[in-house]
Amino acid sequence: MSERVSGEEALIQGYLAPLAQGAPGAFGLRDDCAVVTVPSGCDLVVKTDPVVAGVHFLGDDPPEDIAWKALAVNVSDLVAKGASPMAYLLALALPEAPTDDFMRRLASGLGEAQAAFGCCLVGGDTDRTPGPLTLSVTAMGSVPSGRMVRRGAAQPGDRLLVLGSLGDAALGLRLRREPSLAAVWGLDPTDVAALVGRYLRPRPDVRLAALILKQARAAMDLSDGLVKDLGRMCATSGVGARIDAAVVPLTAALRRAVKAAPELLELVLTGGDDYVPMVAVPPAHVAGLLADLPPDAIAADIGEITAGSTIEIMGPDRRPMRFARSGWDHF
Amino acid sequence: MSERVSGEEALIQGYLAPLAQGAPGAFGLRDDCAVVTVPSGCDLVVKTDPVVAGVHFLGDDPPEDIAWKALAVNVSDLVAKGASPMAYLLALALPEAPTDDFMRRLASGLGEAQAAFGCCLVGGDTDRTPGPLTLSVTAMGSVPSGRMVRRGAAQPGDRLLVLGSLGDAALGLRLRREPSLAAVWGLDPTDVAALVGRYLRPRPDVRLAALILKQARAAMDLSDGLVKDLGRMCATSGVGARIDAAVVPLTAALRRAVKAAPELLELVLTGGDDYVPMVAVPPAHVAGLLADLPPDAIAADIGEITAGSTIEIMGPDRRPMRFARSGWDHF
């Protein structure tokens, strides 16, 4: 067991301040507030989505992955709005004085994540808590003024696309809890590692922000499952949708699992933790979006926005699917 | 017992969305992110400081006061930096599905606080947590570009002022835990109510932001006790200080209590929860600051910034005070 860190100052200056070096407005984490300068002609886009042990991650997930996820889930929301990440705050609530090893690993995961997403720690807070480990990130990004891509702007006739594969994290979490499922689902250790990896480290692709800003009429981050989040986009936009579950993009490992256990398709569509943008795009913009897509990115046209309020999800058997549970709700 | 609120959507739309009505960038809390427009020529100043049941408030504190405090402690930091509050995010972590009564009272406290501080809810998150009730506010304000008043800019010769009375909340918390202390300290029920009120509802004065911006060289919010926070300002500024405990402003109730129990002075100086700005002001600016002070506001010149790194706190007996515990530290 490595030594415990003693004192808030040692914790902040020893482990977190190096993450703030690139941001002059962080003042080396030696002030009470941070300054963020929004580029002229831009709006600030903000999001806060805490991750809590036992709710959003497992208590024994590696600290570097917990840290990565805490930032990634917030950056993912910015990207889906067409915003470029700039800075973030971290409020860290620790159930006990952390060890040196824990803090090093946490900071290393944050460092990797902020390098991948192009943003910088600028401030935050550390507390002891009688509750579970909680990382509350507030992420800030910029979009040209008045241009944030809304959830509620979809129009009948728009094509509906997802910009990434779905279901990996939901299956990854199941596998992390019940490793024996790998055999049932016909997955080899490489598949399992890939799926668990998607659960541990969601990888929002910040390159998509510019694309979404340019081509999408409406957009949102898929985090509570496609079915539930599509319902939200439709309700807010006052529209319906018709999508085809058979064309939802799945990784090779996931296709194998769904082939072995077809009932897993429901988990793919409702399990959540995808952190992939869903966009409603005017038909005339689809070709442009696909043309601008980075070569290693995934996009699939899964259906269309319709008039009315009905959401129809066509199953692989060409019949509408019904769901026992549409997605994640805390209450 | 009032009915429990079912569903995240009902919780957000039923209780929180009305608090976001004044902010177009909140989109009625029906989007994934919020937009904040920083006035041209201004920087954004940001702060996040969660409050946790059992750490920052008592589990049986009234929900409207908990909500008020969650916003007030963050606004207080903005004010001390010379920033004008604009908007805030709230991440609400609830140990169980809340009752209608709880949510109404929580929203009412937030509503009163945001009206008092001139800012608006723009977004956030609601979660269930296996831990205690937690309200994580991220507060955002604006200052003219490059003008945020720093903690680390104090210079030898500056006068040190506190812009409010100290110690009320620390005694209020003690009284809330041990009501029998009122008799020991010679306090009547009106005194007790006032002190407990200061603990339950810190009242940062947003009018002071403009004053601090205009006159202070360095400033910080006093939240962990004068002794500890003065130590922080001095360490960050690379200076020392000499202050006179006898001139620290105390309310009439507190003066009575300290007279009855002189050892309480240590609690006044180290107890924390003051949420009062401490400012280092060039001597030539002191008169201007006092002249601009609202008539109902309190300010006291408690000492001076010195060269070196020694902090000397003169007691009422004209001898340097020593402290068993300088202030609040979580680790």
XYZ file of C-alpha atoms in Angstrom:
662
model
C 0.000 0.000 0.000
C 1.495 3.329 -0.978
C 1.559 6.278 1.389
C -1.532 8.410 1.980
C -1.542 11.987 0.808
C -1.844 14.419 3.684
C -3.371 17.880 3.232
C -5.536 19.417 0.550
C -2.669 21.617 -0.641
C -0.343 18.641 -1.176
C -3.084 16.824 -3.030
C -3.803 19.742 -5.348
C -0.240 20.909 -5.940
C 1.276 17.433 -6.050
C -1.089 15.744 -8.458
C -3.577 18.109 -10.071
C -1.659 21.335 -10.699
C 0.525 19.742 -13.424
C -2.701 19.143 -15.396
C -3.408 22.873 -15.346
C -0.037 23.988 -16.703
C -1.341 24.716 -20.197
C -4.060 27.110 -19.004
C -2.977 30.589 -17.887
C -6.467 31.132 -16.398
C -5.931 28.248 -13.969
C -3.244 30.227 -12.086
C -1.532 26.946 -11.209
C -4.630 25.994 -9.141
C -3.460 28.579 -6.594
C -6.505 30.825 -6.773
C -10.132 30.466 -5.748
C -11.614 30.730 -9.224
C -10.445 30.120 -12.761
C -10.646 32.432 -15.738
C -11.805 31.154 -19.113
C -11.498 33.393 -22.140
C -14.125 32.591 -24.737
C -12.914 33.430 -28.265
C -14.540 36.541 -29.667
C -17.621 35.664 -31.728
C -18.163 32.464 -29.785
C -20.540 31.217 -27.104
C -19.499 29.094 -24.170
C -21.133 25.640 -24.081
C -21.189 24.054 -20.614
C -22.035 20.642 -19.211
C -21.730 18.943 -15.850
C -22.247 15.242 -15.404
C -20.705 13.695 -12.288
C -19.609 10.063 -12.144
C -20.233 8.193 -8.901
C -18.735 4.864 -7.769
C -21.409 2.167 -7.864
C -23.571 4.197 -10.252
C -21.460 5.229 -13.248
C -18.431 3.052 -12.647
C -17.502 0.092 -10.481
C -15.558 0.700 -7.300
C -12.707 -1.519 -8.518
C -12.352 0.068 -11.963
C -8.775 1.304 -12.438
C -8.367 4.918 -11.207
C -6.892 6.028 -14.551
C -9.997 4.755 -16.342
C -12.392 6.349 -13.836
C -10.628 9.675 -14.399
C -10.718 9.278 -18.178
C -14.424 8.464 -18.085
C -15.246 11.439 -15.850
C -13.896 13.803 -18.479
C -14.953 11.792 -21.539
C -18.672 11.650 -20.701
C -18.762 15.442 -20.464
C -16.641 16.081 -23.555
C -18.948 13.736 -25.453
C -21.870 16.080 -24.778
C -19.891 19.082 -26.013
C -18.907 17.302 -29.235
C -22.511 16.339 -29.984
C -23.441 20.032 -29.726
C -20.776 21.022 -32.253
C -18.605 22.569 -29.525
C -14.816 22.366 -29.239
C -13.644 21.487 -25.716
C -11.556 24.199 -24.030
C -11.346 23.655 -20.284
C -12.797 21.739 -17.369
C -13.274 21.930 -13.627
C -13.009 18.847 -11.409
C -14.675 18.492 -8.017
C -13.174 15.387 -6.456
C -14.992 13.822 -3.486
C -12.884 11.163 -1.796
C -14.186 8.715 0.825
C -10.752 8.636 2.499
C -7.348 10.278 2.241
C -6.124 8.871 -1.078
C -2.856 6.998 -1.520
C -0.019 8.387 -3.595
C -0.557 5.515 -6.044
C -4.272 6.295 -6.462
C -3.638 9.990 -7.066
C -0.836 9.314 -9.567
C -3.082 6.976 -11.539
C -6.045 9.332 -11.387
C -3.925 12.232 -12.630
C -2.412 10.079 -15.359
C -5.887 9.137 -16.672
C -6.958 12.772 -16.634
C -3.742 13.743 -18.410
C -4.318 11.202 -21.175
C -7.929 12.251 -21.550
C -7.276 15.963 -21.713
C -4.518 15.386 -24.290
C -6.927 13.288 -26.386
C -9.744 15.831 -26.123
C -7.718 19.024 -26.358
C -8.739 20.657 -23.089
C -7.107 21.580 -19.825
C -7.916 21.412 -16.117
C -8.522 24.960 -14.852
C -9.922 24.538 -11.360
C -12.128 22.598 -8.992
C -12.333 21.373 -5.492
C -11.308 18.431 -3.303
C -13.459 17.166 -0.448
C -13.765 14.236 1.908
C -17.142 12.574 1.611
C -18.979 9.996 3.726
C -20.263 8.669 0.370
C -18.634 6.945 -2.581
C -15.808 8.314 -4.745
C -17.302 10.972 -7.006
C -15.720 12.946 -9.813
C -17.804 15.932 -10.898
C -16.460 17.424 -14.082
C -17.798 20.633 -15.575
C -16.687 20.809 -19.203
C -16.581 24.010 -21.217
C -16.324 24.384 -24.959
C -16.884 27.002 -27.606
C -19.142 27.294 -30.645
C -19.638 30.213 -33.010
C -22.239 32.514 -31.414
C -25.797 31.212 -31.644
C -24.717 28.033 -33.422
C -24.875 25.328 -30.701
C -26.563 22.326 -32.325
C -29.787 21.758 -30.428
C -31.501 18.552 -29.394
C -34.920 19.912 -30.272
C -34.469 21.086 -33.859
C -35.068 17.866 -35.828
C -37.583 18.129 -38.676
C -39.657 15.534 -40.510
C -37.714 14.250 -43.484
C -34.321 14.604 -41.780
C -32.134 11.521 -41.922
C -31.037 10.120 -38.587
C -27.404 9.050 -38.274
C -25.284 7.662 -35.473
C -21.598 8.559 -35.613
C -20.092 5.518 -33.942
C -20.886 1.921 -33.046
C -23.380 1.161 -30.284
C -23.692 -1.414 -27.539
C -20.027 -2.172 -26.861
C -19.960 -0.498 -23.446
C -23.245 -2.084 -22.325
C -21.928 -5.544 -23.176
C -18.518 -4.613 -21.752
C -20.110 -3.797 -18.401
C -22.031 -7.112 -18.387
C -18.795 -8.948 -19.166
C -16.922 -7.124 -16.445
C -19.556 -8.220 -13.948
C -19.997 -11.762 -15.295
C -16.863 -12.886 -17.154
C -18.474 -16.289 -17.832
C -20.805 -14.629 -20.356
C -17.889 -14.473 -22.815
C -18.269 -18.197 -23.521
C -22.072 -17.929 -23.846
C -21.681 -15.100 -26.331
C -18.864 -16.781 -28.266
C -16.306 -14.067 -27.549
C -12.563 -14.577 -27.341
C -10.342 -12.683 -24.879
C -9.517 -10.014 -27.493
C -13.226 -9.288 -28.019
C -13.803 -9.136 -24.275
C -10.903 -6.726 -23.786
C -12.222 -4.484 -26.559
C -15.768 -4.371 -25.145
C -14.652 -3.853 -21.551
C -12.318 -1.160 -22.896
C -15.274 0.679 -24.412
C -17.036 0.561 -21.045
C -13.960 1.762 -19.158
C -12.879 4.438 -21.630
C -15.556 6.043 -23.776
C -13.777 7.753 -26.677
C -15.684 10.768 -27.921
C -14.158 11.923 -31.202
C -13.600 15.672 -30.996
C -13.022 15.822 -34.773
C -16.767 15.255 -35.189
C -17.688 18.594 -33.589
C -16.895 20.629 -36.722
C -18.799 18.161 -38.909
C -21.870 18.260 -36.676
C -21.758 22.038 -36.561
C -21.630 22.181 -40.363
C -24.135 19.501 -41.352
C -26.529 18.584 -38.529
C -29.891 20.209 -37.882
C -30.229 18.585 -34.441
C -27.914 16.428 -32.380
C -27.427 14.810 -29.018
C -25.005 12.546 -27.271
C -26.211 8.967 -26.810
C -25.571 8.107 -23.179
C -28.758 6.505 -21.829
C -29.391 4.152 -24.745
C -30.529 4.826 -28.334
C -34.200 4.107 -27.647
C -34.502 6.473 -24.717
C -32.345 9.228 -26.179
C -34.159 9.053 -29.531
C -37.379 9.464 -27.571
C -35.925 12.578 -25.964
C -34.819 14.099 -29.245
C -38.234 13.421 -30.786
C -40.193 14.739 -27.799
C -38.140 17.936 -27.661
C -38.352 18.429 -31.429
C -42.065 17.546 -31.605
C -41.485 14.827 -34.192
C -41.480 11.059 -34.545
C -38.930 8.689 -36.067
C -38.655 5.420 -37.905
C -35.375 3.567 -37.574
C -34.015 0.214 -38.623
C -32.242 -1.703 -35.850
C -30.554 -3.926 -38.416
C -28.379 -1.096 -39.697
C -27.223 0.196 -36.307
C -23.410 -0.024 -36.509
C -21.926 -2.833 -34.428
C -18.297 -3.832 -33.991
C -17.284 -7.284 -35.210
C -17.210 -8.579 -31.626
C -20.698 -7.300 -31.016
C -22.026 -8.811 -34.218
C -20.676 -12.176 -33.078
C -22.294 -11.779 -29.655
C -25.676 -10.781 -31.104
C -25.513 -13.708 -33.515
C -24.905 -16.094 -30.603
C -27.536 -14.421 -28.395
C -30.021 -12.443 -30.536
C -31.755 -11.083 -27.413
C -28.669 -8.932 -26.861
C -29.919 -6.532 -29.538
C -32.263 -5.051 -26.941
C -29.303 -4.396 -24.649
C -27.460 -2.737 -27.551
C -30.363 -0.345 -28.118
C -31.149 0.413 -24.464
C -27.994 -0.321 -22.442
C -26.523 3.154 -22.671
C -22.947 4.338 -22.077
C -22.366 4.678 -25.824
C -21.152 8.298 -25.857
C -21.694 8.507 -29.593
C -23.413 11.436 -31.340
C -26.852 10.940 -32.886
C -27.595 13.577 -35.523
C -30.633 14.612 -37.550
C -29.396 15.805 -40.924
C -31.304 17.354 -43.833
C -31.187 14.757 -46.667
C -29.198 17.149 -48.846
C -26.446 17.286 -46.200
C -25.897 13.561 -45.735
C -23.429 13.166 -48.587
C -21.439 16.154 -47.354
C -21.297 14.764 -43.839
C -20.111 11.372 -45.049
C -17.538 12.983 -47.340
C -16.088 15.050 -44.465
C -15.983 12.089 -42.085
C -12.452 11.135 -40.973
C -11.516 7.848 -42.723
C -11.369 5.907 -39.440
C -14.749 7.179 -38.171
C -18.026 5.288 -38.357
C -21.369 6.690 -39.478
C -24.614 4.937 -40.286
C -27.895 6.258 -41.619
C -30.315 4.406 -39.353
C -33.608 5.982 -40.367
C -35.612 9.155 -40.645
C -37.433 11.770 -38.664
C -41.192 11.660 -39.258
C -44.164 13.912 -38.622
C -46.263 13.063 -35.543
C -44.889 11.559 -32.377
C -44.604 7.834 -33.069
C -41.224 6.179 -32.768
C -40.975 2.966 -34.722
C -37.945 0.740 -34.336
C -37.909 -1.991 -36.988
C -36.293 -5.242 -35.819
C -34.140 -7.568 -37.947
C -37.327 -9.600 -38.601
C -38.864 -6.472 -40.204
C -41.372 -6.137 -37.345
C -41.538 -3.240 -34.865
C -39.584 -3.970 -31.700
C -41.018 -3.596 -28.189
C -38.810 -2.902 -25.170
C -39.195 -3.988 -21.566
C -37.137 -0.967 -20.517
C -36.299 1.879 -22.850
C -33.102 2.982 -21.139
C -31.503 4.310 -18.035
C -33.499 6.464 -15.584
C -32.263 7.288 -12.095
C -35.753 7.819 -10.626
C -45.178 12.401 3.845
C -45.706 13.926 0.436
C -45.606 11.860 -2.726
C -42.315 10.821 -4.309
C -41.313 12.260 -7.647
C -41.049 9.605 -10.324
C -38.764 10.002 -13.335
C -35.826 12.283 -14.086
C -37.873 14.239 -16.631
C -40.640 15.005 -14.102
C -38.049 16.072 -11.575
C -36.286 18.428 -13.984
C -39.331 19.857 -15.713
C -41.523 20.010 -12.619
C -39.158 21.698 -10.200
C -35.952 22.926 -11.823
C -36.969 24.225 -15.257
C -38.882 27.206 -13.767
C -35.545 28.391 -12.321
C -34.075 28.517 -15.827
C -36.798 30.653 -17.382
C -34.737 33.830 -17.385
C -31.849 32.298 -19.350
C -32.347 31.747 -23.080
C -29.191 29.591 -23.148
C -30.768 27.109 -20.745
C -33.277 26.012 -23.421
C -35.804 25.226 -20.681
C -33.426 22.490 -19.420
C -34.469 20.480 -22.468
C -31.054 20.199 -24.054
C -27.845 18.385 -23.155
C -25.711 21.464 -22.677
C -26.274 25.114 -21.865
C -25.018 28.166 -23.687
C -23.537 31.091 -21.777
C -22.768 34.295 -23.624
C -19.922 36.184 -22.012
C -20.217 39.940 -22.603
C -17.723 41.239 -25.116
C -14.568 42.523 -23.425
C -15.113 40.222 -20.454
C -13.619 36.993 -19.142
C -15.635 34.182 -17.633
C -14.818 33.446 -13.980
C -15.777 29.920 -12.869
C -15.950 28.079 -9.571
C -17.264 24.731 -8.412
C -17.665 23.876 -4.765
C -20.066 21.033 -3.949
C -21.922 20.833 -0.637
C -22.349 17.375 0.884
C -24.718 16.314 3.687
C -22.738 15.606 6.835
C -19.752 17.630 5.598
C -20.975 21.089 4.558
C -24.460 20.980 6.010
C -26.410 18.823 8.457
C -28.737 16.203 7.066
C -31.714 17.799 8.834
C -31.052 21.371 7.671
C -34.123 22.702 5.833
C -33.965 21.884 2.084
C -34.500 25.553 1.143
C -31.461 26.528 3.212
C -29.314 23.707 1.799
C -30.171 24.913 -1.704
C -29.453 28.532 -0.811
C -26.095 27.581 0.677
C -25.104 25.477 -2.349
C -25.378 28.535 -4.578
C -24.206 31.119 -2.017
C -20.848 29.485 -1.281
C -19.980 29.566 -4.976
C -21.286 33.073 -5.608
C -19.222 34.229 -2.646
C -16.037 33.139 -4.445
C -17.047 35.028 -7.589
C -17.755 38.219 -5.635
C -14.354 38.095 -3.920
C -12.726 37.954 -7.361
C -14.588 41.060 -8.508
C -16.859 39.018 -10.790
C -20.579 39.533 -11.356
C -22.573 36.275 -11.168
C -24.326 35.324 -14.428
C -25.356 31.679 -14.424
C -24.927 28.364 -12.646
C -25.152 24.638 -13.224
C -26.503 22.276 -10.560
C -25.641 18.597 -10.320
C -28.040 17.135 -7.793
C -27.199 13.718 -6.308
C -30.108 12.294 -4.323
C -29.892 9.274 -2.024
C -33.515 8.371 -2.819
C -36.370 9.481 -5.031
C -37.221 12.860 -3.496
C -40.660 13.824 -2.239
C -42.680 16.562 -3.867
C -42.317 18.584 -0.673
C -38.518 18.266 -0.654
C -38.214 19.300 -4.290
C -40.545 22.266 -3.861
C -38.542 23.514 -0.902
C -35.217 22.925 -2.644
C -36.389 24.834 -5.722
C -37.773 27.630 -3.569
C -34.406 28.091 -1.812
C -32.593 28.130 -5.140
C -35.108 30.629 -6.486
C -34.594 32.991 -3.558
C -30.813 32.671 -3.825
C -30.615 33.280 -7.542
C -32.892 36.322 -7.186
C -30.643 37.673 -4.417
C -27.439 37.041 -6.378
C -28.653 37.965 -9.857
C -27.952 34.714 -11.664
C -29.949 31.965 -13.277
C -29.923 28.163 -13.426
C -28.825 27.115 -16.934
C -28.261 23.377 -16.701
C -27.028 20.444 -14.693
C -27.749 16.887 -13.914
C -29.758 14.724 -11.526
C -28.535 11.367 -10.250
C -29.313 8.765 -7.620
C -26.375 8.186 -5.330
C -25.566 5.513 -2.722
C -24.006 8.382 -0.746
C -25.363 11.475 0.985
C -27.356 14.292 -0.612
C -24.920 16.390 -2.635
C -25.471 19.643 -4.506
C -22.634 20.501 -6.871
C -22.993 24.013 -8.174
C -20.728 25.458 -10.843
C -21.064 29.237 -10.761
C -20.084 31.480 -13.641
C -19.551 35.213 -13.577
C -17.916 37.891 -15.676
C -15.121 40.389 -15.124
C -13.561 42.848 -17.561
C -10.873 40.931 -19.504
C -7.714 40.293 -17.534
C -9.088 41.966 -14.410
C -10.020 39.062 -12.111
C -8.744 40.006 -8.649
C -6.136 37.412 -7.715
C -5.383 35.785 -4.403
C -1.653 36.006 -4.980
C -1.135 39.705 -5.734
C -0.890 41.212 -2.228
C 2.137 43.474 -1.638
C 3.936 44.583 1.520
C 2.366 47.785 2.775
C -1.137 46.891 1.561
C -3.867 47.239 4.155
C -5.868 44.110 4.872
C -9.642 44.500 5.183
C -12.510 42.104 5.762
C -15.815 43.116 4.193
C -18.250 41.549 6.634
C -18.417 40.205 10.179
C -16.732 36.923 11.061
C -17.519 33.964 13.275
C -21.328 34.021 13.217
C -21.682 30.855 11.150
C -19.105 28.933 13.175
C -20.959 29.774 16.398
C -24.286 29.183 14.660
C -23.236 25.652 13.752
C -22.105 24.967 17.332
C -25.453 26.272 18.607
C -27.369 24.158 16.123
C -25.572 21.069 17.394
C -25.661 22.013 21.094
C -28.537 24.414 21.820
C -27.611 24.431 25.517
C -24.527 26.522 24.671
C -26.803 29.552 24.264
C -27.097 29.837 28.053
C -23.341 29.357 28.569
C -22.621 32.104 26.060
C -25.308 34.451 27.386
C -27.307 34.530 24.147
C -31.040 35.107 23.885
C -33.232 33.334 21.302
C -32.952 36.273 18.864
C -29.148 36.049 18.950
C -29.289 32.295 18.447
C -31.637 32.634 15.491
C -29.349 35.237 13.890
C -26.215 33.112 14.316
C -27.857 29.899 13.144
C -29.245 31.908 10.223
C -25.734 32.926 9.204
C -24.722 29.251 9.244
C -27.760 28.164 7.234
C -27.754 31.022 4.744
C -24.439 32.661 3.954
C -25.210 36.021 2.322
C -22.494 37.091 -0.095
C -23.078 40.704 -1.078
C -22.832 40.938 -4.869
C -22.620 44.745 -4.636
C -19.085 44.313 -3.310
C -17.800 42.828 -6.596
C -17.512 46.222 -8.312
C -15.806 47.724 -5.279
C -13.259 44.907 -5.049
C -12.585 45.146 -8.771
C -11.956 48.882 -8.443
C -9.927 49.066 -5.226
C -8.378 45.735 -4.233
C -4.935 44.527 -5.258
C -5.626 40.969 -4.033
C -8.712 39.279 -2.644
C -10.159 35.964 -1.598
C -13.313 34.594 -0.085
C -13.009 33.587 3.582
C -14.509 30.126 3.829
C -12.072 27.987 5.840
C -11.391 30.498 8.616
C -9.468 33.792 8.625
C -6.240 32.277 9.951
C -6.027 29.559 7.341
C -7.198 31.685 4.428
C -4.864 34.535 5.362
C -2.078 31.955 5.340
C -3.097 30.988 1.819
C -3.186 34.546 0.550
C 0.218 35.256 2.066
C 1.812 32.025 0.781
C 0.506 32.614 -2.748
C 1.543 36.280 -2.690
C 4.935 35.591 -1.116
C 4.294 37.985 1.756
C 3.544 38.008 5.471
C 0.889 39.839 7.481
C 0.289 41.411 10.843
C -3.322 41.629 11.986
C -5.124 42.677 15.109
C -7.766 40.197 16.279
C -9.375 42.867 18.462
C -10.607 44.809 15.416
C -12.094 41.860 13.510
C -15.742 42.873 13.026
C -18.175 40.930 15.184
C -21.947 41.211 15.402
C -23.429 42.325 18.711
C -24.483 38.758 19.517
C -20.983 37.510 18.875
C -19.418 40.229 20.994
C -21.667 39.130 23.853
C -20.682 35.484 23.377
C -16.944 36.260 23.230
C -17.268 38.386 26.343
C -18.940 35.480 28.182
C -16.476 32.924 26.802
C -13.234 34.613 25.615
C -11.883 31.320 24.242
C -14.504 31.631 21.465
C -12.263 34.158 19.728
C -10.204 31.251 18.418
C -13.344 29.711 16.913
C -14.191 33.065 15.312
C -10.787 33.187 13.627
C -10.581 29.531 12.569
C -14.128 28.172 12.403
C -14.779 29.007 8.763
C -18.052 29.283 6.851
C -17.812 33.090 6.875
C -18.187 33.704 3.131
C -16.901 37.236 3.508
C -14.282 38.805 1.212
C -10.806 39.534 2.538
C -9.006 42.154 0.470
C -5.483 43.580 0.300
C -5.766 47.225 -0.665
C -3.035 49.775 -1.437
C -3.172 52.339 1.416
C -4.134 55.101 -1.013
C -7.264 53.123 -2.016
C -8.664 52.463 1.456
C -10.564 55.753 1.714
C -12.072 55.223 -1.743
C -13.170 51.712 -0.852
C -14.800 52.865 2.373
C -16.494 55.779 0.600
C -17.977 53.473 -2.058
C -19.179 50.916 0.496
C -22.976 50.502 0.606
C -24.242 52.131 3.852
C -25.444 48.801 5.269
C -22.187 46.962 4.537
C -19.402 46.277 7.035
C -15.690 46.772 6.452
C -12.804 46.719 8.898
C -9.120 47.402 8.410
C -7.632 44.525 10.412
C -3.960 44.930 9.628
C -1.301 45.053 6.979
C 0.617 42.938 4.520
C 4.312 42.711 5.426
C 7.514 41.630 3.719
C 8.746 38.132 4.566
C 6.502 35.203 5.357
C 5.561 35.628 9.023
C 1.909 35.918 9.951
C 1.354 37.617 13.282
C -2.084 37.711 14.828
C -2.209 40.053 17.787
C -4.673 38.998 20.500
C -6.835 41.338 22.609
C -4.093 41.128 25.275
C -1.644 42.619 22.718
C 0.256 39.337 22.539
C 0.602 37.117 19.449
C -2.057 34.402 19.382
C -1.275 30.689 18.849
C -3.831 28.294 17.376
C -4.389 24.626 18.028
C -5.923 24.278 14.557
C -5.652 26.974 11.920
C -8.805 26.105 10.020
C -10.635 23.538 8.015
C -8.748 20.905 5.985
C -10.428 17.841 4.489
C -7.270 15.707 4.455
